Coordinates of C-alpha atoms in Angstrom, one line a residue:
Chain A
M23 CA -51.0 -150.2 131.0
Q24 CA -51.8 -151.1 127.5
R25 CA -49.9 -154.3 127.7
A26 CA -51.4 -157.2 125.8
V27 CA -52.5 -160.2 127.9
G28 CA -50.6 -162.6 125.7
G29 CA -47.3 -161.0 126.8
L30 CA -47.8 -161.3 130.6
P31 CA -45.6 -163.8 132.5
L32 CA -48.5 -165.9 133.7
A33 CA -48.9 -169.7 133.5
P34 CA -49.7 -170.7 129.9
A35 CA -53.0 -172.4 130.7
L36 CA -54.2 -169.4 132.5
R37 CA -53.1 -167.1 129.8
A38 CA -54.9 -169.2 127.2
R39 CA -58.1 -169.0 129.2
L40 CA -57.9 -165.2 129.6
V41 CA -57.4 -164.7 125.8
A42 CA -60.2 -167.1 125.1
A43 CA -62.5 -165.1 127.4
G44 CA -61.8 -162.0 125.4
F45 CA -59.4 -160.0 127.6
Q46 CA -57.0 -158.1 125.5
T47 CA -55.0 -155.7 127.7
A48 CA -53.7 -155.7 131.2
Q49 CA -55.9 -152.7 132.0
E50 CA -59.0 -154.7 131.5
L51 CA -57.8 -157.4 133.9
L52 CA -57.1 -154.9 136.6
E53 CA -60.5 -153.3 136.2
T54 CA -62.3 -156.6 136.6
G55 CA -61.0 -157.4 140.0
P56 CA -60.3 -160.8 141.4
C57 CA -63.9 -161.9 142.1
G58 CA -65.1 -161.0 138.7
L59 CA -62.1 -162.7 137.1
S60 CA -62.6 -165.9 139.0
K61 CA -66.3 -166.0 138.0
E62 CA -65.6 -165.4 134.3
I63 CA -62.7 -167.7 133.8
G64 CA -63.6 -170.4 136.4
I65 CA -60.6 -170.3 138.6
S66 CA -60.4 -169.9 142.3
K67 CA -60.3 -166.5 143.9
E68 CA -56.8 -167.1 145.3
E69 CA -55.5 -167.9 141.8
A70 CA -57.2 -164.8 140.4
L71 CA -55.6 -162.6 143.1
E72 CA -52.2 -164.1 142.4
A73 CA -52.5 -163.5 138.7
L74 CA -53.6 -159.9 139.3
Q75 CA -50.6 -159.3 141.6
V76 CA -48.3 -160.5 138.9
V77 CA -50.0 -158.2 136.4
R78 CA -49.8 -155.2 138.7
Q79 CA -46.1 -155.9 139.3
E80 CA -45.4 -156.0 135.6
C81 CA -47.3 -152.8 134.9
H82 CA -45.6 -151.0 137.7
G83 CA -42.3 -152.1 136.3
D84 CA -43.3 -150.9 132.9
A85 CA -44.4 -147.5 134.3
T86 CA -41.1 -146.8 136.0
R87 CA -39.3 -147.7 132.9
T88 CA -41.3 -145.5 130.6
A89 CA -41.2 -142.6 133.1
G90 CA -37.5 -142.2 132.2
G91 CA -35.8 -143.6 135.3
S92 CA -32.5 -144.2 133.8
S93 CA -31.4 -146.4 136.7
A94 CA -33.9 -149.0 135.6
T95 CA -33.1 -148.9 131.9
R96 CA -29.9 -150.0 130.4
K97 CA -29.6 -147.0 128.1
C98 CA -27.0 -144.3 128.6
T99 CA -25.0 -142.1 126.4
A100 CA -21.7 -143.1 124.9
L101 CA -20.0 -140.4 126.9
E102 CA -21.1 -142.0 130.2
L103 CA -19.9 -145.3 128.9
L104 CA -16.5 -143.8 128.1
E105 CA -16.1 -142.4 131.6
E106 CA -17.1 -145.8 133.0
E107 CA -14.7 -147.7 130.8
Q108 CA -11.8 -145.4 131.6
A109 CA -12.4 -145.7 135.3
Q110 CA -12.6 -149.5 135.1
G111 CA -9.8 -151.6 136.5
F112 CA -7.9 -154.3 134.8
I113 CA -6.6 -157.5 136.3
I114 CA -2.9 -157.7 135.6
T115 CA -1.3 -160.9 134.6
F116 CA 2.2 -160.2 135.7
C117 CA 3.4 -160.6 132.2
S118 CA 3.8 -157.0 130.9
A119 CA 3.8 -158.0 127.2
L120 CA 0.5 -159.7 127.6
D121 CA -1.0 -156.8 129.6
N122 CA 0.1 -154.5 126.8
I123 CA -1.5 -156.3 124.0
L124 CA -4.7 -156.7 126.1
G125 CA -4.7 -152.9 126.7
G126 CA -3.9 -153.1 130.4
G127 CA -4.9 -156.6 131.5
V128 CA -8.0 -158.7 131.6
Q129 CA -10.9 -156.3 131.4
L130 CA -13.8 -156.3 133.9
T131 CA -17.3 -156.7 132.6
K132 CA -16.1 -158.6 129.5
I133 CA -15.7 -162.3 128.7
T134 CA -12.2 -163.3 127.8
E135 CA -11.6 -166.7 126.3
I136 CA -8.3 -168.5 126.4
C137 CA -7.8 -171.3 123.9
G138 CA -4.8 -173.6 123.5
A139 CA -3.5 -177.0 123.1
P140 CA -3.1 -179.1 126.3
G141 CA -0.1 -178.2 128.4
V142 CA 0.4 -174.7 127.1
G143 CA -0.5 -172.8 130.2
K144 CA -4.2 -172.0 130.3
T145 CA -4.8 -173.3 133.8
Q146 CA -1.6 -171.6 134.9
L147 CA -2.9 -168.2 133.7
C148 CA -6.3 -168.8 135.4
M149 CA -4.6 -169.5 138.7
Q150 CA -2.4 -166.5 138.3
L151 CA -5.4 -164.3 137.6
A152 CA -7.3 -165.7 140.6
V153 CA -4.4 -164.5 142.7
D154 CA -3.9 -161.2 140.9
V155 CA -7.5 -160.1 141.2
Q156 CA -6.9 -159.8 145.0
I157 CA -4.0 -157.4 144.8
P158 CA -4.9 -154.2 146.8
E159 CA -5.7 -151.1 144.9
C160 CA -2.6 -149.2 146.0
F161 CA -0.5 -151.7 144.2
G162 CA -2.5 -151.4 141.0
G163 CA -5.0 -154.2 141.4
V164 CA -8.8 -154.3 141.8
A165 CA -8.9 -155.8 145.3
G166 CA -11.6 -158.4 144.5
E167 CA -12.3 -162.0 145.2
A168 CA -12.3 -164.9 142.7
V169 CA -14.7 -167.8 141.8
F170 CA -13.0 -170.7 140.2
I171 CA -15.2 -173.3 138.5
D172 CA -13.2 -176.3 137.6
T173 CA -14.5 -179.0 135.2
E174 CA -11.2 -180.7 134.3
G175 CA -9.8 -181.3 137.7
S176 CA -6.4 -179.7 136.9
F177 CA -6.4 -177.2 139.7
M178 CA -3.4 -177.8 142.0
V179 CA -3.5 -176.2 145.4
D180 CA 0.2 -176.3 145.8
R181 CA 0.8 -174.4 142.7
V182 CA -1.6 -171.7 143.8
V183 CA 0.3 -171.5 147.0
E184 CA 3.5 -170.9 145.0
I185 CA 2.0 -168.2 142.9
A186 CA 0.4 -166.5 145.8
T187 CA 3.6 -166.5 147.8
A188 CA 5.5 -165.0 144.8
C189 CA 2.8 -162.3 144.5
V190 CA 3.0 -161.3 148.1
Q191 CA 6.7 -161.1 148.0
H192 CA 6.6 -158.9 145.0
C193 CA 4.2 -156.5 146.7
Q194 CA 6.4 -156.5 149.8
L195 CA 9.4 -155.5 147.7
I196 CA 7.4 -152.6 146.2
A197 CA 6.2 -151.5 149.6
E198 CA 9.7 -151.5 151.0
A199 CA 11.0 -149.5 148.0
H200 CA 8.3 -146.8 148.2
Q201 CA 7.6 -146.7 151.9
E202 CA 4.1 -145.3 151.7
E203 CA 1.5 -145.5 154.4
D204 CA -1.3 -147.2 152.6
N205 CA 1.1 -149.7 151.0
L206 CA 2.2 -151.0 154.3
K207 CA -1.3 -151.0 155.7
A208 CA -2.6 -153.0 152.7
L209 CA 0.1 -155.5 153.0
E210 CA -1.2 -156.5 156.5
T211 CA -4.4 -157.8 155.0
F212 CA -2.8 -159.2 151.8
S213 CA -1.3 -162.4 153.1
L214 CA -1.2 -166.0 151.9
E215 CA -4.1 -167.1 154.1
S216 CA -6.3 -164.2 153.0
I217 CA -5.6 -164.9 149.3
L218 CA -6.4 -168.5 149.6
S219 CA -9.6 -168.0 151.6
H220 CA -10.9 -165.6 149.0
I221 CA -10.7 -168.0 146.0
Y222 CA -14.0 -169.9 145.9
Y223 CA -13.6 -173.2 144.3
F224 CA -16.3 -175.4 142.6
R225 CA -15.7 -178.7 141.0
C226 CA -18.2 -179.6 138.4
R227 CA -18.1 -183.1 137.1
D228 CA -20.4 -182.8 134.1
Y229 CA -22.3 -180.3 132.1
V230 CA -25.4 -180.5 134.3
E231 CA -23.5 -179.5 137.4
L232 CA -21.9 -176.7 135.4
L233 CA -25.4 -175.5 134.2
A234 CA -26.7 -175.7 137.7
Q235 CA -23.8 -173.7 139.1
V236 CA -24.1 -171.0 136.5
Y237 CA -27.8 -170.6 137.4
L238 CA -26.9 -170.2 141.1
L239 CA -24.0 -167.9 140.4
P240 CA -26.0 -164.6 140.5
D241 CA -27.2 -165.4 144.0
F242 CA -23.8 -166.4 145.1
L243 CA -22.3 -163.1 143.7
S244 CA -24.9 -161.0 145.4
E245 CA -23.9 -162.6 148.7
H246 CA -20.2 -162.2 148.0
S247 CA -20.2 -158.8 146.4
K248 CA -16.5 -158.4 146.3
V249 CA -16.0 -161.0 143.6
R250 CA -14.4 -159.5 140.6
L251 CA -13.4 -162.6 138.6
V252 CA -15.2 -165.7 137.5
V253 CA -13.0 -168.4 136.0
V254 CA -14.5 -171.4 134.2
D255 CA -11.6 -173.7 133.6
G256 CA -12.5 -176.0 130.8
I257 CA -15.8 -175.0 129.4
A258 CA -15.3 -177.3 126.5
F259 CA -14.5 -180.5 128.4
P260 CA -18.0 -181.4 129.6
F261 CA -19.6 -180.5 126.3
R262 CA -17.3 -182.4 124.0
H263 CA -18.2 -185.9 124.8
D264 CA -21.4 -187.6 125.4
F265 CA -23.4 -185.2 123.3
E266 CA -25.2 -186.8 120.4
D267 CA -27.6 -183.9 120.0
L268 CA -25.5 -181.1 118.6
S269 CA -28.3 -178.6 118.5
L270 CA -29.0 -179.1 122.2
R271 CA -25.3 -178.5 122.8
T272 CA -25.4 -175.2 120.8
R273 CA -28.5 -174.1 122.7
L274 CA -27.1 -174.9 126.1
L275 CA -23.8 -173.2 125.2
N276 CA -25.6 -170.1 124.0
G277 CA -27.7 -170.0 127.1
L278 CA -24.5 -170.3 129.2
A279 CA -22.9 -167.5 127.3
Q280 CA -25.9 -165.2 127.8
Q281 CA -25.9 -165.8 131.5
L282 CA -22.2 -165.2 131.8
I283 CA -22.6 -161.9 130.0
I284 CA -25.3 -160.8 132.3
I285 CA -23.2 -161.8 135.3
A286 CA -20.2 -159.9 134.0
N287 CA -22.2 -156.8 133.4
D288 CA -24.3 -156.8 136.6
H289 CA -21.5 -157.6 139.0
K290 CA -18.8 -155.7 137.2
S291 CA -16.6 -158.8 137.1
A292 CA -14.4 -160.3 134.5
V293 CA -15.3 -163.7 133.2
V294 CA -12.4 -165.9 131.9
L295 CA -13.1 -169.2 130.1
T296 CA -10.6 -171.7 128.8
N297 CA -11.3 -173.7 125.7
Q298 CA -9.7 -176.6 124.0
M299 CA -8.4 -176.9 120.5
T300 CA -9.7 -179.2 117.8
T301 CA -8.5 -180.0 114.4
R302 CA -10.3 -178.8 111.4
I303 CA -9.6 -181.0 108.4
G304 CA -9.5 -178.8 105.3
Q305 CA -8.9 -179.7 101.7
S306 CA -5.2 -180.1 101.8
Q307 CA -4.2 -179.4 105.4
S308 CA -5.6 -179.5 108.9
T309 CA -5.5 -176.6 111.2
L310 CA -6.0 -176.2 114.9
V311 CA -9.0 -174.2 115.7
P312 CA -10.8 -173.5 119.0
A313 CA -13.3 -176.2 120.0
L314 CA -17.1 -175.9 120.4
G315 CA -17.8 -174.6 116.9
E316 CA -18.2 -171.4 115.1
S317 CA -21.3 -170.1 117.0
W318 CA -19.4 -170.3 120.3
G319 CA -16.8 -167.9 118.8
H320 CA -19.3 -165.1 119.2
A321 CA -19.8 -165.6 122.9
A322 CA -16.4 -164.2 124.0
T323 CA -15.5 -160.6 123.6
V324 CA -11.8 -161.1 123.8
R325 CA -10.1 -164.2 122.5
L326 CA -6.5 -165.3 123.3
I327 CA -4.9 -168.3 121.6
F328 CA -1.9 -169.9 123.2
H329 CA 0.3 -172.0 121.1
W330 CA 3.8 -173.4 120.8
D331 CA 6.6 -172.4 118.4
N332 CA 9.3 -174.9 118.8
S333 CA 9.9 -174.6 122.4
Q334 CA 8.7 -171.1 123.0
R335 CA 5.1 -170.4 124.2
L336 CA 3.3 -167.7 122.4
A337 CA 0.1 -165.9 123.0
T338 CA -1.9 -164.3 120.2
L339 CA -4.7 -161.9 120.6
Y340 CA -7.2 -163.3 118.1
K341 CA -10.3 -161.2 118.7
S342 CA -10.7 -157.9 120.6
P343 CA -12.9 -154.9 120.1
S344 CA -10.3 -152.4 121.0
Q345 CA -6.8 -153.8 120.5
K346 CA -5.1 -155.0 117.4
E347 CA -3.9 -158.5 116.7
S348 CA -0.5 -159.3 117.9
T349 CA 1.6 -162.2 119.3
I350 CA 3.9 -162.2 122.2
P351 CA 6.1 -164.8 123.9
Y352 CA 5.6 -165.7 127.6
H353 CA 7.1 -167.9 130.2
I354 CA 5.9 -170.0 133.0
T355 CA 8.2 -170.0 135.9
S356 CA 8.0 -171.3 139.5
H357 CA 6.5 -167.9 140.4
G358 CA 3.8 -168.1 137.8
F359 CA 3.1 -166.4 134.6
R360 CA 5.9 -164.1 133.5
D361 CA 7.5 -162.3 130.6
V362 CA 10.3 -163.8 128.6
Q363 CA 13.5 -162.2 129.7
P364 CA 15.3 -160.5 126.8
P365 CA 18.9 -161.8 126.4
A366 CA 20.7 -158.7 127.5
V367 CA 18.8 -156.7 130.1
T368 CA 20.1 -153.7 131.9
Q369 CA 18.9 -154.0 135.5
N370 CA 17.9 -151.0 137.7
A371 CA 19.9 -150.8 140.8
E372 CA 16.9 -150.3 143.1
D373 CA 14.1 -152.7 144.0
T374 CA 14.1 -154.5 140.7
G375 CA 17.2 -156.3 141.7
V376 CA 15.3 -159.5 142.5
N377 CA 13.0 -159.7 139.6
P378 CA 13.7 -157.5 136.5
R379 CA 10.6 -158.8 134.7
K380 CA 8.2 -156.7 136.6
R381 CA 6.0 -154.2 134.9
P382 CA 5.9 -150.5 136.0
R383 CA 3.6 -149.8 138.8
R384 CA 0.3 -148.2 138.0
E385 CA 0.2 -145.9 141.0
E386 CA 3.1 -144.0 139.6
E387 CA 0.9 -143.0 136.6
K388 CA -1.8 -141.7 138.9
Chain B
M1 CA -25.3 -185.9 140.3
A2 CA -26.9 -185.3 137.0
A3 CA -29.0 -188.4 137.1
K4 CA -30.5 -187.3 140.4
K5 CA -34.2 -187.9 140.3
L6 CA -36.3 -184.8 140.5
R7 CA -38.3 -186.3 143.4
R8 CA -35.2 -186.2 145.5
A9 CA -34.7 -182.5 144.6
R10 CA -37.6 -181.8 146.9
L11 CA -40.1 -180.8 144.2
S12 CA -43.7 -181.5 145.0
E13 CA -45.2 -184.8 144.1
E14 CA -47.8 -183.6 141.6
L15 CA -45.1 -181.5 139.8
C16 CA -43.0 -184.6 139.5
E17 CA -46.0 -186.6 138.2
R18 CA -46.7 -183.9 135.6
L19 CA -43.1 -183.7 134.5
S20 CA -42.7 -187.5 134.2
R21 CA -45.6 -187.4 131.7
Y22 CA -43.2 -185.4 129.5
Q23 CA -40.4 -187.8 130.2
I24 CA -38.6 -185.4 132.5
T25 CA -37.4 -187.4 135.5
T26 CA -33.9 -186.3 136.2
C27 CA -32.3 -183.0 137.0
E28 CA -30.4 -183.3 133.7
D29 CA -33.6 -183.3 131.7
F30 CA -35.0 -180.4 133.7
L31 CA -32.0 -178.2 133.3
C32 CA -31.6 -178.9 129.5
L33 CA -34.9 -177.1 128.7
S34 CA -35.2 -173.4 128.1
L35 CA -37.4 -171.2 130.4
L36 CA -40.3 -171.1 127.9
E37 CA -40.4 -174.8 127.6
L38 CA -40.3 -175.2 131.3
M39 CA -43.3 -172.9 131.6
K40 CA -45.2 -174.9 129.1
V41 CA -44.3 -178.2 130.8
T42 CA -44.9 -177.2 134.4
G43 CA -47.8 -174.9 133.7
Q44 CA -46.5 -172.2 136.1
S45 CA -45.7 -168.6 135.7
Y46 CA -42.3 -167.1 134.8
Y47 CA -41.2 -166.2 138.3
D48 CA -42.3 -169.5 139.8
V49 CA -40.3 -171.4 137.1
Q50 CA -37.2 -169.3 138.0
K51 CA -37.6 -170.3 141.6
L52 CA -38.0 -174.0 140.6
L53 CA -34.9 -173.7 138.5
C54 CA -32.9 -172.4 141.5
K55 CA -34.3 -175.3 143.6
V56 CA -33.3 -177.9 141.1
S57 CA -29.9 -176.3 140.5
R58 CA -29.2 -176.2 144.2
A59 CA -29.9 -179.9 144.3
C60 CA -27.2 -180.8 141.8
A61 CA -24.7 -178.0 142.0
P62 CA -21.3 -178.7 143.6
K63 CA -20.3 -177.6 147.0
M64 CA -18.2 -174.5 147.5
Q65 CA -14.8 -174.7 149.2
T66 CA -12.2 -172.0 149.5
V67 CA -8.8 -172.9 148.4
Y68 CA -7.6 -172.3 152.0
E69 CA -9.8 -175.1 153.2
M70 CA -8.4 -177.3 150.5
K71 CA -4.9 -176.5 151.6
L72 CA -5.6 -177.2 155.2
R73 CA -7.1 -180.5 154.3
K74 CA -4.1 -181.4 152.3
S75 CA -1.6 -180.5 155.0
V76 CA -3.4 -182.7 157.5
N77 CA -2.2 -185.8 155.7
P78 CA 0.9 -184.9 153.7
S79 CA 2.4 -188.3 153.3
S80 CA -0.3 -189.7 151.1
A81 CA 0.2 -187.0 148.4
F82 CA 2.6 -189.0 146.2
L83 CA 3.7 -192.5 145.4
S84 CA 7.4 -192.4 145.2
T85 CA 8.9 -194.2 142.2
T86 CA 12.2 -194.8 144.0
L87 CA 14.0 -193.2 141.1
H88 CA 15.4 -190.1 142.7
S89 CA 15.8 -187.9 139.7
L90 CA 12.3 -188.8 138.5
D91 CA 10.9 -188.1 141.9
K92 CA 12.6 -184.8 142.0
V93 CA 11.2 -183.7 138.6
L94 CA 7.7 -184.9 139.6
H95 CA 7.9 -183.1 143.0
G96 CA 7.6 -186.2 145.0
G97 CA 6.5 -189.0 142.7
V98 CA 3.3 -190.1 141.0
P99 CA 0.6 -187.8 142.4
C100 CA -2.3 -189.2 144.2
G101 CA -5.7 -188.0 143.1
S102 CA -4.9 -187.3 139.5
L103 CA -4.2 -189.1 136.2
T104 CA -0.7 -189.7 135.1
E105 CA 0.1 -190.7 131.5
I106 CA 3.2 -192.6 130.5
T107 CA 4.0 -192.6 126.8
S108 CA 6.9 -193.8 124.8
P109 CA 7.8 -195.8 121.6
P110 CA 7.6 -199.5 122.0
G111 CA 10.2 -201.3 124.0
C112 CA 11.2 -198.4 126.3
G113 CA 9.9 -200.0 129.4
K114 CA 6.4 -198.8 130.1
T115 CA 5.0 -202.2 131.2
Q116 CA 8.1 -202.8 133.3
F117 CA 7.5 -199.4 135.0
C118 CA 3.9 -200.3 135.6
I119 CA 4.9 -203.7 137.1
M120 CA 7.4 -201.9 139.4
L121 CA 4.8 -199.4 140.5
S122 CA 2.4 -202.3 141.4
V123 CA 5.1 -203.8 143.7
L124 CA 5.7 -200.4 145.3
A125 CA 2.1 -199.8 145.9
T126 CA 1.7 -203.0 147.9
L127 CA 4.6 -202.1 150.3
P128 CA 3.7 -200.7 153.7
V129 CA 3.7 -196.9 154.1
S130 CA 6.9 -197.0 156.2
M131 CA 8.8 -198.2 153.1
G132 CA 7.3 -195.6 150.8
G133 CA 4.4 -197.6 149.5
L134 CA 0.7 -197.2 149.8
D135 CA -0.1 -200.4 151.6
G136 CA -3.0 -201.4 149.4
A137 CA -4.2 -203.4 146.5
V138 CA -3.6 -202.7 142.9
I139 CA -6.0 -203.0 140.0
Y140 CA -4.2 -203.7 136.8
I141 CA -6.1 -203.6 133.5
D142 CA -4.1 -205.2 130.9
T143 CA -5.1 -204.8 127.2
E144 CA -1.9 -206.2 125.6
S145 CA -1.5 -209.3 127.7
A146 CA 2.0 -208.1 128.5
F147 CA 1.8 -208.7 132.3
S148 CA 4.0 -211.5 133.5
A149 CA 3.6 -212.7 137.1
E150 CA 7.1 -214.2 137.1
R151 CA 8.6 -210.9 136.2
L152 CA 6.7 -209.4 139.1
I153 CA 8.2 -211.8 141.6
E154 CA 11.6 -211.3 140.1
I155 CA 11.4 -207.5 140.5
A156 CA 10.0 -207.9 144.1
G157 CA 12.7 -210.3 145.1
S158 CA 15.7 -208.5 143.7
R159 CA 14.6 -205.0 144.6
F160 CA 13.5 -205.6 148.1
P161 CA 15.3 -208.8 149.1
T162 CA 15.1 -208.1 152.8
Y163 CA 11.3 -207.5 152.7
F164 CA 10.3 -210.3 150.5
D165 CA 12.4 -212.9 152.3
S166 CA 9.6 -215.4 152.8
D167 CA 7.2 -217.0 150.3
E168 CA 4.4 -215.9 152.5
K169 CA 5.2 -212.2 151.9
L170 CA 5.4 -212.8 148.2
F171 CA 2.1 -214.6 148.2
C172 CA 0.5 -211.8 150.1
M173 CA 1.8 -209.2 147.6
T174 CA 0.8 -211.1 144.5
S175 CA -2.7 -211.8 145.8
S176 CA -3.3 -208.1 146.3
I177 CA -2.6 -207.3 142.6
H178 CA -5.8 -207.8 140.7
L179 CA -5.3 -208.4 137.0
Y180 CA -8.0 -207.9 134.5
R181 CA -7.5 -208.8 130.9
E182 CA -9.7 -206.8 128.6
L183 CA -9.4 -206.9 124.9
T184 CA -11.9 -204.5 123.5
C185 CA -12.9 -200.9 124.1
G186 CA -16.4 -201.9 125.3
T187 CA -15.1 -204.3 128.0
V188 CA -12.5 -201.8 129.1
L189 CA -15.2 -199.1 129.5
N190 CA -17.4 -201.5 131.4
R191 CA -14.6 -202.5 133.6
I192 CA -13.8 -198.9 134.4
M193 CA -17.4 -198.2 135.3
S194 CA -17.6 -201.1 137.7
L195 CA -14.4 -200.2 139.5
E196 CA -16.0 -198.0 142.2
E197 CA -17.3 -200.9 144.3
E198 CA -14.1 -202.9 143.8
I199 CA -12.0 -200.1 145.0
I200 CA -13.9 -199.9 148.3
S201 CA -14.2 -203.6 148.9
K202 CA -10.6 -204.5 148.1
K203 CA -9.0 -201.3 149.5
V204 CA -7.3 -200.5 146.2
K205 CA -4.7 -197.8 146.3
L206 CA -3.5 -197.8 142.6
I207 CA -5.1 -198.3 139.2
I208 CA -3.0 -199.0 136.2
I209 CA -4.3 -199.3 132.6
D210 CA -1.8 -200.7 130.2
S211 CA -2.4 -199.5 127.6
V212 CA -5.2 -197.2 126.5
A213 CA -3.8 -196.6 123.0
S214 CA -3.5 -200.1 121.9
V215 CA -7.1 -201.1 122.4
V216 CA -8.3 -197.8 120.9
R217 CA -6.1 -198.0 117.8
K218 CA -7.1 -201.6 117.2
E219 CA -10.8 -200.8 117.1
F220 CA -11.1 -197.4 115.6
D221 CA -9.6 -196.8 112.2
T222 CA -9.4 -193.0 112.0
K223 CA -9.6 -193.0 108.3
L224 CA -13.2 -194.0 108.4
Q225 CA -15.8 -191.4 108.7
G226 CA -17.4 -191.0 112.1
N227 CA -14.9 -193.2 113.9
L228 CA -12.9 -190.2 115.1
A229 CA -15.9 -188.9 117.0
E230 CA -16.7 -192.3 118.5
R231 CA -13.1 -192.8 119.6
S232 CA -12.9 -189.4 121.3
N233 CA -16.2 -190.1 122.9
F234 CA -15.0 -193.4 124.4
L235 CA -11.7 -191.8 125.5
A236 CA -13.4 -188.8 127.1
R237 CA -15.9 -190.9 128.9
G238 CA -13.3 -193.3 130.3
A239 CA -11.1 -190.3 131.2
S240 CA -13.8 -188.6 133.2
V241 CA -14.7 -191.7 135.1
L242 CA -11.1 -192.3 135.9
K243 CA -10.6 -188.7 137.0
Y244 CA -13.6 -189.0 139.3
L245 CA -12.3 -192.2 140.8
A246 CA -8.8 -190.7 141.3
E247 CA -10.2 -187.7 143.0
E248 CA -12.8 -189.4 145.1
F249 CA -10.5 -192.0 146.5
S250 CA -7.3 -189.9 146.3
I251 CA -5.4 -192.6 144.5
P252 CA -3.0 -192.4 141.6
V253 CA -4.2 -193.7 138.3

């Protein structure tokens, strides 16, 4: 109730008038009432009533917060956070080495950034994740939907069909091998059509459309509450050209990052961004570094860098709060993103006969 | 979409008036400002500004489509997904040929046959659909002056002798290939920007640019400071326009 007038979310002109008239706290405003307010400041009675309603809403919000309602605040003990984190799901990538270095897969409520040179497999991984997020829980997935925001136009529907078909086949093999009730029931809803109809695709042609889309995303996610993955393929592309004002670019990017963090937290979804590489010319050599500058590096929680080593694709975990840095090789096959098969592999006689690169199922651990 | 005027975004007249005093006339200007600046400029409260932001965003945000809808749309007209190059092994590797609706880049050291390949593709595009072509016109932007009309006729005659048996057919084919000679980066960019209307009026089904690198390397010396940024700017702008054209009209570029 002791809130200062200057901090209320009213129109600036109105606020200036209130301060000039000598009002200092919200309490005083509420005591005066709309008629008195309109006479003193010289605004209409309706405007005064509106302003008072805003003030009342603010104060009410303040009161519930200070009364200790922990649902409204964002404070909780580290123990509660630990329990939450442990219960959280991961989105697997079908490449067990990559899942291992990430600590289980792409984490929900965190922003993961994938950087790499063109052609190394960033969009492939994004498409794989958009399919993997929909895997039912009994197979070890999070059973969510996906939002795919494309700025580069490299999304190929046929490729997603291939990846989705391979994923469905894989789940079918497991179901046949284990013959459990819920597995078979889940398989009925997990088909090619359902996978494709739960990937929501937006094509943004420039940075304004991207900004607009991110502003509208919270509303979209409240309508589609099952979304667990937001992919922005090519966050660098619209910002790298046509921007003379670098400070504006940094500001817009930071704003974007903030909004994505809020989205990730509020809706418990993973946000995956792909970034391009740029050359930094040093004293004697030039190195490839992720684009968009140093300040953008703070936006993502987890950073993966994909690069080539002769003809082998490698993925390096560059930044992560809980895992250590390491590099693993990976493969892109007609089924999607997979491990590199070691030269001499001893195959199990059972269900892994078709594809020995599968990772062990999570339900066995439970 | 970005240059959409705020007036068309269904904001009130007086608000648009007020914003234009601050030089904010398009959605782009509006969305580039932070919330506090917007409050100052519109003179409205925090919650109202948020609602305004949503309104403006809705005006320029892209439409949502599920991947399933996209797949259904594609399967409705399957034949127009690729332009076959008539080289079987190449078509197999490319999964059908040069894809429609996206950019394809052909690179090689000099003398390997890029321009010849482009000339052949132009002939193929003018063929009717029954013969594997796209039955449309071709826009050929030539920056090296390497296009030879005689070679075009030679290829057409010897490759498809049964089809091009009369002079009339050859004439028809050659008149649907529109050649533009552009020698500087600026003119190339201008030409790309003006292509939209030409594509619709001339029923163009293929765009070829031969070659992007030569004109860029001529003009931008990368050892000079600042040229690298300008060059990437030019390339990126050209690329985004071409991508838009390819997607919008579903033609190969």
